[in-house]
Amino acid sequence: MHITIVTIFPEFFDSALSCGLLGQARERGLVSFSFVNPRDFAFDRHRSVDDRPYGGGPGMVMTLPPLKRAMQSIETPGQIVAMTPRGKPFCQSMAESLSHQRALTLVCGRYEGYDERFTSLFPVEETSVGDMVLNGGETAALAVIEATTRLIPGFMGHADSGSEESFAAGLLEYPHYTRPEEFEELVVPEVLLSGDHAAIAAWRRKKSLETTLARRPDLFDQVDMDRADMQYLASIMRQRMGRNLYLCLVHGPVRNKYGQDAVVSLTNLDLHDIARVSRTYGLGGFSVVTPLEDQKKLAATLLSHWTSGPGGQRNPDRAEALSLVSVHDRIEDAMHAVKAKTGQAPIVFATSATAEKTVSLRCVQHTLTTSPILLLFGTGHGLTEDTLEFTTGCLRPIRPFDVYNHLSVRAAAAITVDRLLGDVG
Ligand SMILES: C[S@@+](CC[C@H](N)C(=O)[O-])C[C@H]1O[C@@H](n2cnc3c(N)ncnc32)[C@H](O)[C@@H]1O
């Protein structure tokens, strides 16, 4: 493969392309490089390659005339890839596809980047190496070169080296260990010493799944998973995250339709449906908050009928779900109950159909991996301002931009729980 690098700083690449496996691949003639410097194609007194941006603003922009001449000087450009933070995220599958090319041209921007019309002059694929801004495209081009060239057959000593790595199968890779077997009381997982290849492979697959779930759940969208993978992921989500989630249905204080503080009656349907969601997703519990004595009595009657009473005896699945329900006077009491059960004070998040300042699902999911969360749902016209202010944050409303988003609280609870803990893949 021949790679042409278009850059105003060719010296940037001096050592990076000469060491390690890449240096060896160059010596063996597997990869070769050449440089084209747009400055060599700038013919004014200062050999300028940049100019001020139209519309004003800070910084300079790479101007087209020298860049176009530089590009036209390349005899065999092959596939042209330009580095820009606005590009498509570079990934393993792009590296894999580029590794089959005989020629590549990598264009490195500087300043505020190149004039947008560059992409109309040449068939350019724009790529970004991450959601951050570098000083120039040279570092990004190096990342593309490293990821791509190592996939050229013969580049790596062991033909399989690339096939098990992170992203190759869509997942992050399992962790590695080497000698010594014990280091400062840190030991190597026993299975890796067992010599049992099937057990080692199974352990590694599980570790890959766990790490990907914790760090890059977005990757699951592109992974082929079998039933065993899915079952394993579902069990982790249930055990690690689900059991940390506690739902809390608040009947008072909530807002009434006039925006006043009020207490709303509880309903049999809400109790059943939210309890069933809680059981299905393996949640830690479901608290019902009402300050009214008659409502608490009603809840106790319903719950005893459906757990230890005739309803529960006839329908043990329902009894299992409703046994997750506890009834409290105040939200603080529900919080204490979670603390008594888990030993940790829960972090309280709210839900609302209208909230503007919200926390992301990812933030809540992340919190669930380490601490219990009490997630409040309001009845009536939603939680009061005082309650919302007292919580750590509010989840983004469901369908916030539609004119109609009046879900029943049980539907909202089901959708929210599925967004937090729903099946992956
Ligand atoms: C200072 S940056 C320009 C950033 C640009 N004004 C923006 O906000 O999108 C200069 C050059 O560095 C390169 N660059 C910076 N960050 C990059 C990234 N994350 N991926 C790829 N190239 C990057 C690009 O070639 C870019 O033209």
CSV table of C-alpha atoms and ligand atoms in Angstrom, one decimal:
chain,number,residue,atom,x,y,z
A,1,MET,CA,0.0,0.0,0.0
A,2,HIS,CA,1.2,3.5,-0.8
A,3,ILE,CA,0.0,6.3,1.4
A,4,THR,CA,0.4,10.0,0.4
A,5,ILE,CA,0.1,12.4,3.3
A,6,VAL,CA,-0.9,16.0,2.4
A,7,THR,CA,0.4,18.1,5.2
A,8,ILE,CA,2.2,21.4,5.9
A,9,PHE,CA,4.3,19.6,8.5
A,10,PRO,CA,5.8,16.5,6.9
A,11,GLU,CA,8.5,16.5,9.6
A,12,PHE,CA,5.8,15.6,12.1
A,13,PHE,CA,5.9,12.0,10.8
A,14,ASP,CA,9.6,11.4,10.9
A,15,SER,CA,9.9,9.1,13.9
A,16,ALA,CA,6.3,7.9,14.0
A,17,LEU,CA,6.5,6.1,10.7
A,18,SER,CA,9.9,4.6,11.3
A,19,CYS,CA,9.6,2.7,14.6
A,20,GLY,CA,8.0,-0.6,15.7
A,21,LEU,CA,6.0,-2.8,13.3
A,22,LEU,CA,5.3,0.1,11.0
A,23,GLY,CA,9.0,0.7,10.5
A,24,GLN,CA,9.6,-3.0,9.8
A,25,ALA,CA,6.7,-3.0,7.3
A,26,ARG,CA,8.2,-0.1,5.5
A,27,GLU,CA,11.6,-1.8,5.3
A,28,ARG,CA,9.9,-4.9,3.9
A,29,GLY,CA,8.1,-2.8,1.3
A,30,LEU,CA,4.7,-3.6,2.6
A,31,VAL,CA,3.8,0.1,3.1
A,32,SER,CA,5.4,3.2,1.6
A,33,PHE,CA,4.8,6.9,2.2
A,34,SER,CA,5.2,10.1,0.4
A,35,PHE,CA,4.4,13.7,1.4
A,36,VAL,CA,2.9,16.6,-0.4
A,37,ASN,CA,3.1,20.0,1.2
A,38,PRO,CA,0.5,22.5,0.0
A,39,ARG,CA,3.1,25.2,0.9
A,40,ASP,CA,5.2,24.0,-2.1
A,41,PHE,CA,2.2,24.9,-4.3
A,42,ALA,CA,1.7,28.4,-2.9
A,43,PHE,CA,3.2,30.9,-5.2
A,44,ASP,CA,2.8,34.3,-3.4
A,45,ARG,CA,5.6,36.0,-1.6
A,46,HIS,CA,4.8,34.4,1.8
A,47,ARG,CA,3.9,31.0,0.3
A,48,SER,CA,0.5,31.3,2.2
A,49,VAL,CA,-1.7,28.3,2.6
A,50,ASP,CA,-4.4,30.1,4.7
A,51,ASP,CA,-6.6,33.1,4.7
A,52,ARG,CA,-9.2,34.9,6.8
A,53,PRO,CA,-12.7,33.2,7.1
A,54,TYR,CA,-15.6,34.7,5.3
A,55,GLY,CA,-18.2,35.9,7.8
A,56,GLY,CA,-15.5,36.8,10.3
A,57,GLY,CA,-14.5,34.9,13.4
A,58,PRO,CA,-11.2,33.8,14.9
A,59,GLY,CA,-8.5,31.8,13.2
A,60,MET,CA,-7.6,31.2,9.6
A,61,VAL,CA,-8.8,28.7,6.9
A,62,MET,CA,-6.8,26.6,4.5
A,63,THR,CA,-7.3,28.2,1.2
A,64,LEU,CA,-8.1,26.2,-1.9
A,65,PRO,CA,-5.6,27.2,-4.7
A,66,PRO,CA,-2.5,25.6,-3.2
A,67,LEU,CA,-4.4,22.7,-1.7
A,68,LYS,CA,-6.0,21.9,-5.1
A,69,ARG,CA,-2.6,22.1,-6.9
A,70,ALA,CA,-1.1,19.9,-4.2
A,71,MET,CA,-3.8,17.3,-4.7
A,72,GLN,CA,-3.5,17.4,-8.4
A,73,SER,CA,0.2,16.7,-8.2
A,74,ILE,CA,-0.5,13.2,-6.7
A,75,GLU,CA,-0.2,10.6,-9.5
A,76,THR,CA,-2.2,7.8,-7.8
A,77,PRO,CA,-4.2,9.3,-4.9
A,78,GLY,CA,-6.4,6.1,-4.4
A,79,GLN,CA,-9.0,6.7,-1.7
A,80,ILE,CA,-8.9,10.2,-0.3
A,81,VAL,CA,-9.6,10.6,3.4
A,82,ALA,CA,-9.5,14.1,5.0
A,83,MET,CA,-9.1,14.6,8.8
A,84,THR,CA,-11.7,16.8,10.5
A,85,PRO,CA,-13.6,16.7,13.8
A,86,ARG,CA,-16.7,17.1,11.7
A,87,GLY,CA,-16.1,13.8,9.9
A,88,LYS,CA,-17.7,10.4,10.3
A,89,PRO,CA,-16.2,8.7,13.4
A,90,PHE,CA,-13.2,6.6,12.3
A,91,CYS,CA,-13.7,3.0,13.4
A,92,GLN,CA,-12.3,-0.5,13.0
A,93,SER,CA,-14.5,-1.4,10.1
A,94,MET,CA,-13.3,1.7,8.2
A,95,ALA,CA,-9.7,0.7,8.9
A,96,GLU,CA,-10.5,-2.8,7.7
A,97,SER,CA,-12.0,-1.4,4.5
A,98,LEU,CA,-9.1,1.0,3.9
A,99,SER,CA,-6.6,-1.8,4.4
A,100,HIS,CA,-7.7,-3.3,1.1
A,101,GLN,CA,-6.7,-0.2,-0.9
A,102,ARG,CA,-3.5,-0.1,-2.9
A,103,ALA,CA,-3.2,3.7,-2.5
A,104,LEU,CA,-4.5,6.2,0.1
A,105,THR,CA,-4.2,9.9,0.4
A,106,LEU,CA,-4.7,11.4,3.8
A,107,VAL,CA,-5.3,15.1,4.0
A,108,CYS,CA,-4.3,16.9,7.2
A,109,GLY,CA,-6.1,20.1,8.1
A,110,ARG,CA,-4.5,22.9,10.1
A,111,TYR,CA,-5.8,26.3,11.4
A,112,GLU,CA,-9.7,26.2,11.5
A,113,GLY,CA,-9.6,23.5,8.8
A,114,TYR,CA,-9.9,23.6,5.0
A,115,ASP,CA,-12.3,25.6,2.9
A,116,GLU,CA,-15.5,23.6,2.7
A,117,ARG,CA,-15.5,23.6,-1.1
A,118,PHE,CA,-12.5,21.2,-1.0
A,119,THR,CA,-15.0,18.4,-0.5
A,120,SER,CA,-16.7,19.4,-3.8
A,121,LEU,CA,-13.4,19.4,-5.8
A,122,PHE,CA,-12.3,15.9,-4.8
A,123,PRO,CA,-14.1,12.7,-3.8
A,124,VAL,CA,-13.2,13.0,-0.2
A,125,GLU,CA,-14.3,10.9,2.8
A,126,GLU,CA,-14.1,13.0,5.9
A,127,THR,CA,-13.3,11.3,9.2
A,128,SER,CA,-12.8,12.2,12.8
A,129,VAL,CA,-10.7,10.3,15.3
A,130,GLY,CA,-12.6,11.3,18.3
A,131,ASP,CA,-14.8,14.0,19.9
A,132,MET,CA,-12.0,16.4,20.6
A,133,VAL,CA,-10.2,19.0,18.7
A,134,LEU,CA,-6.5,18.5,17.8
A,135,ASN,CA,-4.1,21.2,16.6
A,136,GLY,CA,-3.9,19.6,13.2
A,137,GLY,CA,-4.8,16.5,11.2
A,138,GLU,CA,-1.4,14.9,11.4
A,139,THR,CA,-2.1,13.1,14.8
A,140,ALA,CA,-5.4,12.0,13.3
A,141,ALA,CA,-3.7,10.8,10.1
A,142,LEU,CA,-1.3,8.8,12.2
A,143,ALA,CA,-4.1,7.1,14.0
A,144,VAL,CA,-5.7,6.2,10.7
A,145,ILE,CA,-2.3,4.9,9.4
A,146,GLU,CA,-1.7,2.8,12.5
A,147,ALA,CA,-5.2,1.3,12.5
A,148,THR,CA,-5.2,0.6,8.8
A,149,THR,CA,-1.7,-0.7,8.0
A,150,ARG,CA,-1.7,-3.3,10.8
A,151,LEU,CA,-4.5,-5.0,9.1
A,152,ILE,CA,-2.6,-5.5,5.9
A,153,PRO,CA,-1.8,-9.2,5.5
A,154,GLY,CA,1.8,-9.9,6.7
A,155,PHE,CA,2.0,-6.8,8.8
A,156,MET,CA,1.6,-8.6,12.1
A,157,GLY,CA,3.6,-11.6,13.1
A,158,HIS,CA,0.7,-13.8,14.1
A,159,ALA,CA,-2.1,-13.8,11.5
A,160,ASP,CA,-4.8,-14.0,14.3
A,161,SER,CA,-3.5,-11.1,16.3
A,162,GLY,CA,-6.0,-8.6,14.9
A,163,SER,CA,-9.1,-10.8,14.8
A,164,GLU,CA,-9.6,-11.0,18.6
A,165,GLU,CA,-8.9,-7.4,19.4
A,166,SER,CA,-11.4,-4.8,20.6
A,167,PHE,CA,-13.9,-3.9,17.9
A,168,ALA,CA,-12.8,-6.7,15.5
A,169,ALA,CA,-15.9,-8.6,16.6
A,170,GLY,CA,-17.7,-5.5,17.5
A,171,LEU,CA,-17.0,-5.8,21.3
A,172,LEU,CA,-14.3,-4.4,23.5
A,173,GLU,CA,-11.6,-7.0,24.2
A,174,TYR,CA,-11.3,-9.1,27.3
A,175,PRO,CA,-8.5,-8.2,29.8
A,176,HIS,CA,-5.0,-9.6,29.5
A,177,TYR,CA,-2.6,-10.9,32.2
A,178,THR,CA,1.0,-12.0,32.1
A,179,ARG,CA,3.7,-13.2,34.6
A,180,PRO,CA,4.1,-12.9,37.5
A,181,GLU,CA,1.1,-14.9,38.6
A,182,GLU,CA,0.8,-12.8,41.8
A,183,PHE,CA,2.0,-9.2,42.0
A,184,GLU,CA,1.5,-7.2,45.3
A,185,GLU,CA,-1.3,-9.6,46.3
A,186,LEU,CA,-3.0,-9.1,42.9
A,187,VAL,CA,-3.6,-12.5,41.4
A,188,VAL,CA,-4.4,-13.7,37.8
A,189,PRO,CA,-7.9,-15.1,37.4
A,190,GLU,CA,-7.8,-18.8,38.1
A,191,VAL,CA,-9.5,-19.9,34.9
A,192,LEU,CA,-6.6,-18.5,32.9
A,193,LEU,CA,-4.2,-20.9,34.6
A,194,SER,CA,-6.5,-23.9,34.2
A,195,GLY,CA,-5.4,-24.9,30.7
A,196,ASP,CA,-9.1,-25.5,29.9
A,197,HIS,CA,-9.4,-23.8,26.6
A,198,ALA,CA,-13.2,-23.9,26.4
A,199,ALA,CA,-13.5,-22.4,29.9
A,200,ILE,CA,-10.9,-19.7,29.0
A,201,ALA,CA,-12.8,-18.8,25.8
A,202,ALA,CA,-16.1,-18.6,27.7
A,203,TRP,CA,-14.6,-16.4,30.4
A,204,ARG,CA,-13.1,-14.1,27.8
A,205,ARG,CA,-16.4,-13.8,26.0
A,206,LYS,CA,-18.1,-12.9,29.2
A,207,LYS,CA,-15.5,-10.3,30.1
A,208,SER,CA,-15.8,-8.7,26.7
A,209,LEU,CA,-19.6,-8.5,27.1
A,210,GLU,CA,-19.3,-7.0,30.6
A,211,THR,CA,-16.7,-4.4,29.6
A,212,THR,CA,-18.6,-3.4,26.5
A,213,LEU,CA,-21.8,-3.1,28.6
A,214,ALA,CA,-20.1,-0.9,31.2
A,215,ARG,CA,-18.1,1.3,28.8
A,216,ARG,CA,-19.5,1.2,25.3
A,217,PRO,CA,-23.1,-0.2,25.2
A,218,ASP,CA,-23.6,1.7,21.9
A,219,LEU,CA,-21.4,-1.0,20.3
A,220,PHE,CA,-24.0,-3.7,20.8
A,221,ASP,CA,-26.0,-2.3,18.0
A,222,GLN,CA,-23.5,-3.8,15.5
A,223,VAL,CA,-22.6,-7.1,17.3
A,224,ASP,CA,-23.9,-10.5,16.4
A,225,MET,CA,-24.8,-12.1,19.7
A,226,ASP,CA,-26.1,-15.6,20.4
A,227,ARG,CA,-28.7,-16.5,22.9
A,228,ALA,CA,-26.1,-17.3,25.6
A,229,ASP,CA,-24.6,-13.8,25.2
A,230,MET,CA,-28.0,-12.2,25.5
A,231,GLN,CA,-28.9,-14.2,28.5
A,232,TYR,CA,-25.6,-13.3,30.2
A,233,LEU,CA,-26.1,-9.6,29.5
A,234,ALA,CA,-29.7,-9.7,30.7
A,235,SER,CA,-28.5,-11.4,33.9
A,236,ILE,CA,-25.8,-8.7,34.5
A,237,MET,CA,-28.2,-6.0,33.9
A,238,ARG,CA,-30.7,-7.5,36.3
A,239,GLN,CA,-28.2,-8.2,39.0
A,240,ARG,CA,-26.0,-5.2,38.8
A,241,MET,CA,-28.3,-2.5,37.7
A,242,GLY,CA,-31.9,-3.6,38.0
A,243,ARG,CA,-31.6,-4.5,41.7
A,244,ASN,CA,-30.3,-1.0,42.4
A,245,LEU,CA,-33.3,0.6,40.9
A,246,TYR,CA,-36.3,1.4,43.1
A,247,LEU,CA,-39.4,3.0,41.8
A,248,CYS,CA,-41.5,5.4,43.9
A,249,LEU,CA,-45.0,6.4,43.0
A,250,VAL,CA,-45.9,9.6,44.7
A,251,HIS,CA,-49.6,10.3,45.4
A,252,GLY,CA,-49.0,13.4,47.6
A,253,PRO,CA,-47.9,16.0,47.5
A,254,VAL,CA,-48.3,16.3,43.7
A,255,ARG,CA,-49.8,19.1,41.6
A,256,ASN,CA,-53.4,19.1,40.6
A,257,LYS,CA,-54.7,20.6,37.4
A,258,TYR,CA,-54.7,24.1,38.8
A,259,GLY,CA,-51.1,23.8,39.7
A,260,GLN,CA,-51.8,23.5,43.5
A,261,ASP,CA,-50.4,20.9,45.9
A,262,ALA,CA,-52.8,18.0,46.3
A,263,VAL,CA,-53.0,14.4,47.2
A,264,VAL,CA,-54.3,11.9,44.7
A,265,SER,CA,-56.0,8.6,45.3
A,266,LEU,CA,-54.1,5.5,44.5
A,267,THR,CA,-55.3,3.0,41.9
A,268,ASN,CA,-55.3,-0.7,41.8
A,269,LEU,CA,-54.0,-0.7,38.2
A,270,ASP,CA,-51.0,1.4,38.9
A,271,LEU,CA,-50.0,-0.8,41.8
A,272,HIS,CA,-50.3,-4.0,39.8
A,273,ASP,CA,-48.8,-2.8,36.6
A,274,ILE,CA,-45.8,-1.0,38.1
A,275,ALA,CA,-45.2,-4.0,40.4
A,276,ARG,CA,-45.2,-6.3,37.4
A,277,VAL,CA,-42.7,-4.0,35.6
A,278,SER,CA,-40.5,-4.0,38.7
A,279,ARG,CA,-40.5,-7.8,38.9
A,280,THR,CA,-40.0,-8.3,35.2
A,281,TYR,CA,-36.9,-6.1,35.2
A,282,GLY,CA,-35.6,-7.4,38.5
A,283,LEU,CA,-35.8,-4.1,40.4
A,284,GLY,CA,-35.0,-3.7,44.0
A,285,GLY,CA,-38.5,-2.6,45.0
A,286,PHE,CA,-41.4,-0.3,44.4
A,287,SER,CA,-42.6,2.2,47.0
A,288,VAL,CA,-46.0,3.8,47.1
A,289,VAL,CA,-46.1,7.2,48.9
A,290,THR,CA,-49.4,8.5,50.3
A,291,PRO,CA,-49.9,10.6,53.4
A,292,LEU,CA,-53.6,9.6,53.8
A,293,GLU,CA,-54.5,6.9,56.3
A,294,ASP,CA,-57.5,5.6,54.3
A,295,GLN,CA,-55.3,5.3,51.2
A,296,LYS,CA,-52.7,3.4,53.2
A,297,LYS,CA,-55.4,1.1,54.5
A,298,LEU,CA,-56.7,0.5,51.0
A,299,ALA,CA,-53.1,-0.3,49.8
A,300,ALA,CA,-52.7,-2.7,52.6
A,301,THR,CA,-56.0,-4.5,51.8
A,302,LEU,CA,-55.1,-4.7,48.1
A,303,LEU,CA,-51.6,-5.9,48.8
A,304,SER,CA,-52.5,-8.6,51.3
A,305,HIS,CA,-55.2,-9.9,49.0
A,306,TRP,CA,-52.7,-10.2,46.1
A,307,THR,CA,-49.8,-11.6,48.2
A,308,SER,CA,-50.8,-13.8,51.1
A,309,GLY,CA,-54.6,-13.7,50.4
A,310,PRO,CA,-56.8,-15.5,47.9
A,311,GLY,CA,-55.6,-13.5,44.9
A,312,GLY,CA,-52.0,-14.3,45.6
A,313,GLN,CA,-52.7,-18.0,46.2
A,314,ARG,CA,-54.5,-18.3,42.9
A,315,ASN,CA,-51.9,-16.2,41.0
A,316,PRO,CA,-48.4,-16.7,42.5
A,317,ASP,CA,-46.7,-14.7,39.7
A,318,ARG,CA,-48.8,-11.7,40.8
A,319,ALA,CA,-48.0,-12.3,44.4
A,320,GLU,CA,-44.3,-12.3,43.5
A,321,ALA,CA,-44.6,-8.9,41.8
A,322,LEU,CA,-46.8,-7.3,44.5
A,323,SER,CA,-44.5,-8.5,47.3
A,324,LEU,CA,-42.0,-5.9,46.0
A,325,VAL,CA,-44.5,-3.1,47.0
A,326,SER,CA,-44.1,-1.1,50.2
A,327,VAL,CA,-46.2,1.8,51.3
A,328,HIS,CA,-44.8,5.0,53.0
A,329,ASP,CA,-46.1,8.3,54.3
A,330,ARG,CA,-43.4,10.4,52.7
A,331,ILE,CA,-40.6,10.2,50.0
A,332,GLU,CA,-38.1,10.4,52.8
A,333,ASP,CA,-39.5,7.2,54.4
A,334,ALA,CA,-39.1,5.5,51.0
A,335,MET,CA,-35.5,6.6,50.9
A,336,HIS,CA,-34.9,5.3,54.4
A,337,ALA,CA,-36.4,2.0,53.4
A,338,VAL,CA,-33.9,1.7,50.5
A,339,LYS,CA,-31.0,2.6,52.8
A,340,ALA,CA,-32.1,0.0,55.3
A,341,LYS,CA,-32.2,-2.6,52.6
A,342,THR,CA,-29.0,-1.8,50.7
A,343,GLY,CA,-26.9,0.0,53.4
A,344,GLN,CA,-26.5,3.0,51.0
A,345,ALA,CA,-28.6,6.1,50.8
A,346,PRO,CA,-30.3,6.2,47.4
A,347,ILE,CA,-29.7,8.9,44.9
A,348,VAL,CA,-33.1,10.4,44.0
A,349,PHE,CA,-34.0,11.1,40.5
A,350,ALA,CA,-37.4,12.5,39.3
A,351,THR,CA,-39.5,12.0,36.1
A,352,SER,CA,-41.6,14.7,34.6
A,353,ALA,CA,-43.6,15.2,31.3
A,354,THR,CA,-42.3,18.7,31.0
A,355,ALA,CA,-38.9,19.2,32.7
A,356,GLU,CA,-36.4,21.3,30.8
A,357,LYS,CA,-33.2,20.7,32.8
A,358,THR,CA,-32.6,17.0,32.6
A,359,VAL,CA,-30.0,14.4,33.1
A,360,SER,CA,-29.1,11.8,30.5
A,361,LEU,CA,-30.2,8.2,30.6
A,362,ARG,CA,-26.5,7.3,30.4
A,363,CYS,CA,-25.8,9.2,33.6
A,364,VAL,CA,-28.6,7.4,35.4
A,365,GLN,CA,-27.4,4.0,34.0
A,366,HIS,CA,-23.9,4.8,35.1
A,367,THR,CA,-25.1,5.7,38.6
A,368,LEU,CA,-27.0,2.4,38.8
A,369,THR,CA,-23.8,0.4,38.4
A,370,THR,CA,-22.6,1.7,41.8
A,371,SER,CA,-25.5,3.0,43.9
A,372,PRO,CA,-29.2,2.6,44.5
A,373,ILE,CA,-31.5,5.0,42.8
A,374,LEU,CA,-35.0,6.0,43.9
A,375,LEU,CA,-36.8,7.1,40.8
A,376,LEU,CA,-39.9,9.2,41.5
A,377,PHE,CA,-43.0,9.2,39.4
A,378,GLY,CA,-45.8,11.7,40.1
A,379,THR,CA,-49.5,11.0,39.9
A,380,GLY,CA,-52.1,13.8,39.3
A,381,HIS,CA,-50.4,16.5,37.2
A,382,GLY,CA,-46.9,15.5,38.3
A,383,LEU,CA,-44.4,16.1,41.1
A,384,THR,CA,-44.3,19.4,42.8
A,385,GLU,CA,-41.6,22.0,42.3
A,386,ASP,CA,-40.4,21.4,45.8
A,387,THR,CA,-40.0,17.7,45.1
A,388,LEU,CA,-38.2,18.3,41.8
A,389,GLU,CA,-35.8,20.7,43.4
A,390,PHE,CA,-34.9,18.2,46.2
A,391,THR,CA,-33.9,15.5,43.7
A,392,THR,CA,-30.5,15.1,42.1
A,393,GLY,CA,-31.9,15.5,38.6
A,394,CYS,CA,-34.9,14.8,36.4
A,395,LEU,CA,-34.9,12.3,33.5
A,396,ARG,CA,-35.6,13.6,30.0
A,397,PRO,CA,-39.4,13.5,29.4
A,398,ILE,CA,-40.8,10.9,27.1
A,399,ARG,CA,-41.7,12.5,23.7
A,400,PRO,CA,-41.0,16.0,25.0
A,401,PHE,CA,-41.4,17.6,21.6
A,402,ASP,CA,-44.8,16.3,20.7
A,403,VAL,CA,-47.9,18.3,21.4
A,404,TYR,CA,-49.5,15.3,23.1
A,405,ASN,CA,-47.5,13.5,25.7
A,406,HIS,CA,-50.0,12.5,28.3
A,407,LEU,CA,-49.0,9.0,29.3
A,408,SER,CA,-50.5,7.1,32.2
A,409,VAL,CA,-47.9,6.9,35.0
A,410,ARG,CA,-47.8,3.1,34.6
A,411,ALA,CA,-47.0,3.5,30.9
A,412,ALA,CA,-44.3,6.1,31.7
A,413,ALA,CA,-42.8,3.8,34.3
A,414,ALA,CA,-42.7,0.9,31.9
A,415,ILE,CA,-41.1,3.0,29.1
A,416,THR,CA,-38.6,4.6,31.5
A,417,VAL,CA,-37.5,1.3,33.0
A,418,ASP,CA,-37.1,-0.3,29.6
A,419,ARG,CA,-35.0,2.7,28.4
A,420,LEU,CA,-32.7,2.2,31.5
A,421,LEU,CA,-32.5,-1.6,31.5
A,422,GLY,CA,-34.0,-2.8,28.3
A,423,ASP,CA,-32.5,-5.7,26.4
A,424,VAL,CA,-29.4,-5.0,24.4
A,425,GLY,CA,-28.8,-6.3,20.9
B,1,LIG,C1,-7.8,23.2,15.3
B,1,LIG,S1,-8.4,21.9,14.2
B,1,LIG,C2,-9.8,22.8,13.5
B,1,LIG,C3,-11.1,22.5,14.3
B,1,LIG,C4,-12.3,23.0,13.6
B,1,LIG,N1,-12.3,24.5,13.6
B,1,LIG,C5,-13.6,22.5,14.3
B,1,LIG,O1,-14.0,23.0,15.3
B,1,LIG,O2,-14.2,21.5,13.8
B,1,LIG,C6,-7.3,21.9,12.9
B,1,LIG,C7,-7.3,20.6,12.1
B,1,LIG,O3,-7.0,19.5,13.0
B,1,LIG,C8,-7.5,18.3,12.5
B,1,LIG,N2,-8.3,17.7,13.6
B,1,LIG,C9,-8.6,18.2,14.8
B,1,LIG,N3,-9.3,17.4,15.6
B,1,LIG,C10,-9.5,16.3,14.9
B,1,LIG,C11,-10.2,15.1,15.1
B,1,LIG,N4,-10.8,14.9,16.3
B,1,LIG,N5,-10.3,14.2,14.2
B,1,LIG,C12,-9.7,14.4,12.9
B,1,LIG,N6,-9.0,15.5,12.7
B,1,LIG,C13,-8.9,16.5,13.6
B,1,LIG,C14,-8.4,18.6,11.3
B,1,LIG,O4,-7.6,18.3,10.2
B,1,LIG,C15,-8.6,20.1,11.5
B,1,LIG,O5,-8.8,20.7,10.2
